[in-house]
Tab-separated table of C-alpha atoms in Angstrom:
chain	number	residue	atom	x	y	z
A	1	MET	CA	34.348	0.399	148.887
A	2	ASP	CA	34.442	3.675	147.002
A	3	ASP	CA	30.890	4.488	147.749
A	4	TYR	CA	29.602	2.462	150.576
A	5	PHE	CA	26.016	2.367	149.432
A	6	LYS	CA	26.794	1.468	145.837
A	7	ASN	CA	26.623	-2.264	146.337
A	8	ILE	CA	24.330	-2.250	149.268
A	9	ASN	CA	22.184	-5.354	149.105
A	10	SER	CA	18.811	-6.236	150.492
A	11	ILE	CA	20.297	-8.165	153.436
A	12	VAL	CA	22.077	-5.062	154.630
A	13	ILE	CA	18.925	-2.999	154.219
A	14	ASP	CA	16.971	-5.601	156.200
A	15	VAL	CA	19.557	-5.645	158.967
A	16	LEU	CA	19.561	-1.857	159.191
A	17	LYS	CA	15.774	-1.830	159.129
A	18	GLU	CA	15.669	-4.318	161.972
A	19	VAL	CA	18.180	-2.289	163.961
A	20	GLY	CA	16.038	0.770	163.325
A	21	ASN	CA	12.916	-1.098	164.331
A	22	ILE	CA	14.276	-2.432	167.596
A	23	GLY	CA	16.011	0.820	168.414
A	24	ALA	CA	12.921	2.877	167.754
A	25	GLY	CA	10.822	0.339	169.660
A	26	ASN	CA	12.985	0.831	172.718
A	27	ALA	CA	12.760	4.574	172.228
A	28	ALA	CA	8.948	4.305	172.111
A	29	THR	CA	8.964	2.287	175.344
A	30	ALA	CA	11.123	4.928	176.972
A	31	LEU	CA	8.752	7.619	175.755
A	32	ALA	CA	5.734	5.696	177.065
A	33	LYS	CA	7.365	5.363	180.487
A	34	MET	CA	8.186	9.040	180.569
A	35	LEU	CA	4.646	10.057	179.569
A	36	ASN	CA	3.002	7.291	181.559
A	37	LYS	CA	0.794	6.673	178.531
A	38	LYS	CA	0.481	4.036	175.859
A	39	VAL	CA	2.595	4.949	172.863
A	40	ASP	CA	2.175	3.247	169.493
A	41	MET	CA	4.829	3.048	166.876
A	42	ASN	CA	4.755	2.412	163.144
A	43	VAL	CA	7.282	0.154	161.464
A	44	PRO	CA	10.188	2.477	160.748
A	45	LYS	CA	10.972	3.374	157.182
A	46	VAL	CA	14.604	2.953	156.263
A	47	ASN	CA	15.631	5.200	153.426
A	48	ILE	CA	18.849	5.627	151.579
A	49	LEU	CA	18.585	8.953	149.831
A	50	ASP	CA	20.670	11.286	147.758
A	51	LEU	CA	21.945	14.130	149.890
A	52	CYS	CA	19.994	16.695	147.903
A	53	GLU	CA	16.689	14.857	148.414
A	54	VAL	CA	16.929	14.856	152.199
A	55	PRO	CA	15.428	18.293	153.014
A	56	ASP	CA	12.329	17.503	150.914
A	57	LEU	CA	11.544	14.550	153.164
A	58	ILE	CA	10.873	16.944	156.002
A	59	GLY	CA	8.984	19.517	153.971
A	60	GLY	CA	11.620	21.641	152.275
A	61	ALA	CA	14.991	23.141	153.146
A	62	GLU	CA	13.456	26.165	154.860
A	63	THR	CA	11.094	24.251	157.162
A	64	LEU	CA	11.713	24.957	160.820
A	65	VAL	CA	12.831	21.803	162.626
A	66	CYS	CA	14.210	20.825	165.990
A	67	ALA	CA	17.187	18.478	166.181
A	68	THR	CA	19.302	16.921	168.898
A	69	LEU	CA	22.787	15.773	167.970
A	70	PHE	CA	25.026	13.383	169.898
A	71	GLU	CA	28.503	12.130	169.309
A	72	ILE	CA	29.006	8.369	169.462
A	73	LYS	CA	32.131	7.032	171.113
A	74	GLY	CA	33.378	3.567	171.910
A	75	ASP	CA	33.814	0.652	169.512
A	76	ILE	CA	32.232	2.702	166.759
A	77	GLU	CA	32.462	6.440	166.276
A	78	GLY	CA	30.249	8.929	164.558
A	79	SER	CA	27.087	10.754	165.460
A	80	ILE	CA	23.409	10.243	165.895
A	81	MET	CA	20.753	12.851	165.296
A	82	PHE	CA	17.105	12.900	166.305
A	83	LEU	CA	15.016	15.312	164.305
A	84	LEU	CA	11.441	16.493	164.806
A	85	ASP	CA	9.315	18.917	162.863
A	86	ILE	CA	8.069	21.858	164.899
A	87	ASP	CA	4.500	20.586	165.258
A	88	SER	CA	5.756	17.256	166.563
A	89	SER	CA	8.030	19.076	169.016
A	90	LYS	CA	5.076	21.048	170.358
A	91	THR	CA	2.940	17.913	170.557
A	92	LEU	CA	5.662	16.157	172.539
A	93	ILE	CA	5.951	19.050	174.979
A	94	SER	CA	2.186	19.123	175.413
A	95	LEU	CA	2.143	15.359	176.083
A	96	LEU	CA	4.995	15.634	178.527
A	97	MET	CA	3.594	18.587	180.435
A	98	ASN	CA	-0.101	17.805	180.485
A	99	GLY	CA	-1.312	20.089	177.744
A	100	TYR	CA	1.257	22.875	178.051
A	101	GLU	CA	0.778	25.020	174.954
A	102	THR	CA	3.877	26.196	173.168
A	103	LYS	CA	3.731	29.183	170.860
A	104	GLU	CA	7.427	29.784	170.410
A	105	LEU	CA	10.171	27.479	171.558
A	106	ASP	CA	11.919	29.140	174.492
A	107	ASP	CA	14.795	27.985	176.678
A	108	PHE	CA	12.478	25.988	178.883
A	109	THR	CA	10.820	24.019	176.087
A	110	LYS	CA	14.132	23.629	174.259
A	111	SER	CA	15.648	22.105	177.349
A	112	ALA	CA	12.680	19.734	177.621
A	113	LEU	CA	13.101	18.716	173.989
A	114	GLN	CA	16.814	18.177	174.498
A	115	GLU	CA	15.995	15.847	177.363
A	116	ILE	CA	13.434	13.954	175.277
A	117	GLY	CA	15.995	13.632	172.498
A	118	ASN	CA	18.496	12.414	175.035
A	119	ILE	CA	16.222	9.689	176.378
A	120	LEU	CA	15.042	8.549	172.956
A	121	SER	CA	18.508	8.464	171.417
A	122	GLY	CA	19.923	6.872	174.548
A	123	SER	CA	17.491	3.962	174.371
A	124	TYR	CA	18.062	3.712	170.630
A	125	VAL	CA	21.805	3.499	171.108
A	126	SER	CA	21.590	1.048	173.996
A	127	SER	CA	19.529	-1.350	171.882
A	128	LEU	CA	21.995	-0.950	169.044
A	129	SER	CA	24.749	-1.677	171.513
A	130	SER	CA	23.151	-4.836	172.909
A	131	LEU	CA	22.196	-6.082	169.431
A	132	SER	CA	25.676	-5.692	168.053
A	133	GLY	CA	27.598	-6.468	171.226
A	134	LEU	CA	29.548	-3.291	170.669
A	135	ASN	CA	30.379	-0.804	173.359
A	136	ILE	CA	28.673	2.427	172.274
A	137	LYS	CA	28.361	5.575	174.334
A	138	ILE	CA	26.725	8.868	173.492
A	139	SER	CA	27.851	12.346	174.442
A	140	VAL	CA	25.756	15.065	176.038
A	141	PRO	CA	23.220	16.339	173.529
A	142	SER	CA	23.347	19.560	171.592
A	143	LEU	CA	20.091	21.071	170.381
A	144	ALA	CA	19.412	23.301	167.396
A	145	VAL	CA	16.173	24.785	166.090
A	146	ASP	CA	16.591	26.111	162.584
A	147	MET	CA	15.968	25.495	158.872
A	148	ALA	CA	15.884	21.817	157.920
A	149	GLY	CA	18.462	22.328	155.182
A	150	ALA	CA	20.929	23.959	157.544
A	151	ILE	CA	20.532	21.293	160.210
A	152	LEU	CA	20.706	18.436	157.739
A	153	SER	CA	23.924	19.838	156.340
A	154	VAL	CA	25.619	18.538	159.492
A	155	PRO	CA	24.990	14.803	158.918
A	156	ALA	CA	25.204	15.389	155.170
A	157	ILE	CA	28.726	16.756	155.517
A	158	GLN	CA	29.772	13.867	157.719
A	159	PHE	CA	28.345	11.414	155.203
A	160	GLY	CA	29.599	13.533	152.342
A	161	GLN	CA	33.187	12.578	153.026
A	162	ILE	CA	32.410	9.014	152.031
A	163	SER	CA	29.237	9.006	149.981
A	164	ASP	CA	26.624	11.061	148.149
A	165	LYS	CA	23.888	9.158	149.917
A	166	ILE	CA	22.653	9.087	153.467
A	167	LEU	CA	20.868	6.537	155.640
A	168	ILE	CA	17.725	7.716	157.404
A	169	ILE	CA	15.405	5.870	159.755
A	170	GLU	CA	11.991	7.463	159.986
A	171	THR	CA	9.785	6.566	162.934
A	172	GLU	CA	6.337	7.684	163.850
A	173	PHE	CA	5.008	7.559	167.389
A	174	SER	CA	1.419	8.162	168.323
A	175	GLU	CA	-0.378	8.666	171.588
A	176	GLY	CA	-4.142	8.692	171.134
A	177	ALA	CA	-4.881	11.219	168.402
A	178	ASP	CA	-1.514	12.913	168.696
A	179	ASN	CA	1.140	12.006	166.187
A	180	VAL	CA	4.810	12.609	166.551
A	181	ARG	CA	6.981	12.127	163.505
A	182	GLY	CA	10.642	11.769	164.228
A	183	PHE	CA	13.731	10.881	162.228
A	184	PHE	CA	16.820	9.125	163.464
A	185	PHE	CA	20.009	9.631	161.533
A	186	LEU	CA	22.717	7.161	162.353
A	187	ILE	CA	25.965	8.521	161.036
A	188	PRO	CA	28.843	6.108	161.609
A	189	ASP	CA	32.339	7.054	160.528
A	190	TYR	CA	33.803	5.366	157.489
A	191	ASP	CA	35.487	2.546	159.419
A	192	SER	CA	32.693	2.207	161.939
A	193	TYR	CA	30.116	1.357	159.299
A	194	GLY	CA	31.928	-1.878	158.487
A	195	ILE	CA	32.491	-2.703	162.158
A	196	LEU	CA	28.805	-2.196	162.869
A	197	LEU	CA	27.615	-4.399	160.002
A	198	LYS	CA	30.120	-7.115	160.804
A	199	SER	CA	29.064	-7.235	164.436
A	200	LEU	CA	25.461	-7.582	163.280
A	201	GLY	CA	26.447	-10.604	161.218
A	202	VAL	CA	26.670	-9.057	157.766
A	203	THR	CA	29.936	-9.980	156.156
A	204	ASN	CA	29.284	-9.546	152.453
A	205	TYR	CA	28.315	-5.903	152.480
A	206	GLU	CA	31.080	-4.845	150.114
B	1	MET	CA	9.091	33.877	139.220
B	2	SER	CA	10.423	31.643	136.516
B	3	ASN	CA	13.934	33.052	136.359
B	4	ILE	CA	14.919	31.791	139.810
B	5	ILE	CA	17.380	28.924	139.659
B	6	LYS	CA	17.613	26.736	142.737
B	7	ILE	CA	20.999	25.380	143.702
B	8	GLY	CA	20.932	22.217	145.798
B	9	MET	CA	23.489	20.880	148.226
B	10	ALA	CA	26.750	20.113	146.425
B	11	ASP	CA	25.508	21.826	143.279
B	12	LEU	CA	26.420	24.850	141.158
B	13	ASN	CA	24.914	26.908	138.359
B	14	THR	CA	25.187	30.170	136.432
B	15	THR	CA	22.749	32.720	135.058
B	16	VAL	CA	22.590	36.095	133.298
B	17	SER	CA	20.613	39.221	134.164
B	18	PRO	CA	17.817	39.304	135.299
B	19	GLY	CA	18.171	35.731	136.606
B	20	ILE	CA	18.326	34.972	140.306
B	21	LEU	CA	20.311	32.156	141.874
B	22	THR	CA	19.173	30.823	145.209
B	23	THR	CA	20.111	28.155	147.701
B	24	LEU	CA	17.891	27.255	150.645
B	25	GLY	CA	18.990	26.444	154.155
B	26	LEU	CA	22.757	26.826	154.128
B	27	GLY	CA	24.192	25.443	157.350
B	28	SER	CA	27.837	24.560	157.662
B	29	CYS	CA	28.051	24.566	153.892
B	30	VAL	CA	29.234	27.699	152.115
B	31	GLY	CA	27.463	29.495	149.283
B	32	ILE	CA	29.985	31.010	146.893
B	33	CYS	CA	28.665	33.722	144.574
B	34	LEU	CA	30.778	35.039	141.706
B	35	TYR	CA	29.799	37.999	139.529
B	36	ASP	CA	30.973	39.712	136.367
B	37	PRO	CA	29.481	43.243	136.617
B	38	ILE	CA	29.957	44.068	132.901
B	39	THR	CA	28.264	41.067	131.310
B	40	LYS	CA	26.041	40.630	134.416
B	41	ILE	CA	26.803	36.934	134.533
B	42	ALA	CA	26.385	35.395	137.970
B	43	GLY	CA	27.361	32.024	139.337
B	44	MET	CA	26.695	30.220	142.587
B	45	ALA	CA	28.131	27.096	144.180
B	46	HIS	CA	26.940	25.333	147.351
B	47	ILE	CA	29.961	23.479	148.700
B	48	MET	CA	30.046	21.021	151.596
B	49	LEU	CA	33.700	20.287	152.211
B	50	PRO	CA	36.893	22.343	152.016
B	51	SER	CA	38.984	20.121	149.785
B	52	SER	CA	38.652	17.227	147.347
B	53	LYS	CA	42.154	16.058	148.220
B	54	ASN	CA	42.437	13.015	150.491
B	55	ILE	CA	38.855	12.054	149.744
B	56	LYS	CA	38.305	8.878	147.783
B	57	ASN	CA	34.868	9.599	146.426
B	58	ASN	CA	35.432	13.030	144.894
B	59	SER	CA	33.582	12.681	141.602
B	60	ASN	CA	31.052	15.417	142.428
B	61	LYS	CA	33.022	18.590	141.742
B	62	ALA	CA	30.405	20.892	143.287
B	63	LYS	CA	30.842	19.262	146.701
B	64	PHE	CA	34.336	20.625	147.407
B	65	ALA	CA	35.543	24.234	147.615
B	66	ASP	CA	38.589	23.711	145.392
B	67	THR	CA	36.938	21.853	142.525
B	68	ALA	CA	33.643	23.758	142.715
B	69	ILE	CA	35.254	27.197	142.351
B	70	GLU	CA	37.310	25.949	139.433
B	71	LYS	CA	34.246	24.480	137.703
B	72	LEU	CA	32.110	27.552	138.445
B	73	ILE	CA	34.665	29.908	136.865
B	74	GLU	CA	34.973	27.579	133.871
B	75	ASP	CA	31.188	27.575	133.375
B	76	MET	CA	30.945	31.353	133.751
B	77	VAL	CA	33.736	31.962	131.255
B	78	LYS	CA	31.967	29.624	128.814
B	79	THR	CA	28.836	31.787	128.981
B	80	GLY	CA	30.871	34.951	128.337
B	81	ALA	CA	32.184	36.185	131.681
B	82	ASN	CA	35.709	37.535	132.000
B	83	LYS	CA	37.713	35.886	134.755
B	84	ILE	CA	39.639	39.093	135.524
B	85	ARG	CA	36.458	41.016	136.312
B	86	LEU	CA	35.000	38.439	138.695
B	87	THR	CA	34.158	39.448	142.255
B	88	GLY	CA	32.909	37.214	145.037
B	89	LYS	CA	30.433	37.202	147.881
B	90	ILE	CA	30.176	34.348	150.358
B	91	ALA	CA	27.703	33.227	153.008
B	92	GLY	CA	27.204	30.258	155.323
B	93	GLY	CA	29.787	28.285	157.271
B	94	ALA	CA	27.760	28.217	160.475
B	95	GLN	CA	28.298	25.853	163.356
B	96	MET	CA	24.830	24.448	163.896
B	97	PHE	CA	25.580	22.391	167.000
B	98	SER	CA	27.972	23.227	169.788
B	99	PHE	CA	29.915	20.691	171.778
B	100	MET	CA	32.355	21.114	174.618
B	101	ASN	CA	35.151	19.261	172.890
B	102	LYS	CA	35.423	20.852	169.502
B	103	ASN	CA	36.563	18.224	167.075
B	104	ASP	CA	37.295	18.838	163.433
B	105	ILE	CA	33.985	17.784	162.024
B	106	MET	CA	32.118	20.258	164.234
B	107	LYS	CA	34.300	23.098	163.024
B	108	ILE	CA	33.660	22.197	159.395
B	109	GLY	CA	31.816	25.470	158.721
B	110	GLU	CA	34.792	27.523	159.783
B	111	ARG	CA	37.143	25.327	157.749
B	112	ASN	CA	34.916	25.659	154.694
B	113	VAL	CA	34.975	29.462	154.935
B	114	GLN	CA	38.763	29.515	155.356
B	115	ALA	CA	39.265	27.228	152.380
B	116	VAL	CA	36.992	29.305	150.147
B	117	LYS	CA	38.762	32.547	151.128
B	118	GLU	CA	42.176	31.055	150.471
B	119	ILE	CA	41.212	29.734	147.063
B	120	LEU	CA	39.617	33.030	146.013
B	121	ARG	CA	42.720	34.910	147.185
B	122	GLU	CA	44.954	32.620	145.132
B	123	LEU	CA	42.759	33.253	142.090
B	124	LYS	CA	42.850	37.031	142.821
B	125	ILE	CA	39.072	37.242	143.055
B	126	PRO	CA	38.219	39.954	145.619
B	127	ILE	CA	35.573	39.122	148.245
B	128	LYS	CA	33.213	42.097	148.224
B	129	ALA	CA	31.034	40.943	151.087
B	130	GLU	CA	30.481	38.023	153.404
B	131	ASP	CA	28.024	36.807	155.996
B	132	THR	CA	29.605	33.765	157.578
B	133	GLY	CA	29.861	31.935	160.895
B	134	GLY	CA	27.321	32.054	163.694
B	135	ASN	CA	25.096	29.162	164.675
B	136	TYR	CA	22.122	29.643	162.382
B	137	GLY	CA	21.040	28.646	158.902
B	138	ARG	CA	20.781	30.982	155.934
B	139	THR	CA	18.836	31.125	152.688
B	140	ILE	CA	20.603	33.178	150.050
B	141	GLU	CA	19.470	34.859	146.823
B	142	PHE	CA	21.987	36.246	144.367
B	143	HIS	CA	20.601	38.819	141.939
B	144	SER	CA	22.428	38.924	138.621
B	145	ASP	CA	21.083	42.338	137.566
B	146	ASN	CA	22.971	44.192	140.319
B	147	GLY	CA	25.123	41.575	142.069
B	148	CYS	CA	23.191	41.956	145.317
B	149	LEU	CA	23.187	39.033	147.744
B	150	VAL	CA	20.154	38.725	150.015
B	151	VAL	CA	20.661	36.624	153.143
B	152	LYS	CA	17.544	35.442	154.988
B	153	THR	CA	17.525	33.729	158.366
B	154	ILE	CA	15.072	32.506	160.981
B	155	GLY	CA	15.304	34.849	163.935
B	156	HIS	CA	18.388	36.748	162.745
B	157	GLY	CA	16.810	39.071	160.199
B	158	ILE	CA	17.381	39.721	156.501
B	159	LYS	CA	20.578	41.249	155.147
B	160	ARG	CA	21.502	42.654	151.790
B	161	ILE	CA	25.204	42.489	151.152
């Protein structure tokens, strides 16, 4: 397993897609409860991309984005990141606070976004945990608002130790006419990737 | 401008005056800029990890500080630069997210900067300027006509070093 995506087959992709789908579905339910509104969700796109292609997905390396990062502990270790573009962040805040208009992200709105990230990632992880039967916990979140390239360097570096490619789950939520485009990055450690797939019933991933 | 060369993540390249090398959105990665002031040959590498040792998948030389610097110097010498005249400028190595318990992977920016400095010292390449650390991203532009490094940030101003 020199490069763990080299021999990745369609079964593995399907399993990861399904995990992404269920996880994001739970996250959407959590969001709907929090907003007390109906939230729709598109089928998540699962992408395996070259590291250098990742910033372009979000609109270029210099695009301002908002990201919440968590450490995963328990049976598997690694991190999980939830990333939003700035417009989506503002839309979310407006939905959450009945039309509150954000010009610049300040401490108050950042803290709100951190909490949203926390709830969404928490429900994502708990569905991953119940699907796989693994004990997975997440740490307190850490939020950063900066250039996409700089923020993505964090998961890229963690992935970079084992591969030149990265796994991304893109989900889109919508509430009425408002769209929120978010990205989940599940970044298991080298050993944890195998543990995760095995517990999901994939044995021939190598 | 057509003479701007973009360096991606885990990538490196060289140019001659009046070419400009740029890398967008450096986070915990480090941008290493080397310059020969006589021939005006400039080189830039965007590294992600401090060392290629102990890493199984280390085929991409530009990803690691040790192999990237070696390859960058090799490429610059090939285009006519003199290794003895080379000077360096570095930027990046930020810690984008902060956690209470600082494990190794979170301090990767700091480790990258340390590794780059050590390697350049061993190679006797003086570091003329640096803009490293902090918790914010940087876009850098290295001008081969005068060896000037422009560092742009969101909310932390523009620097020329």
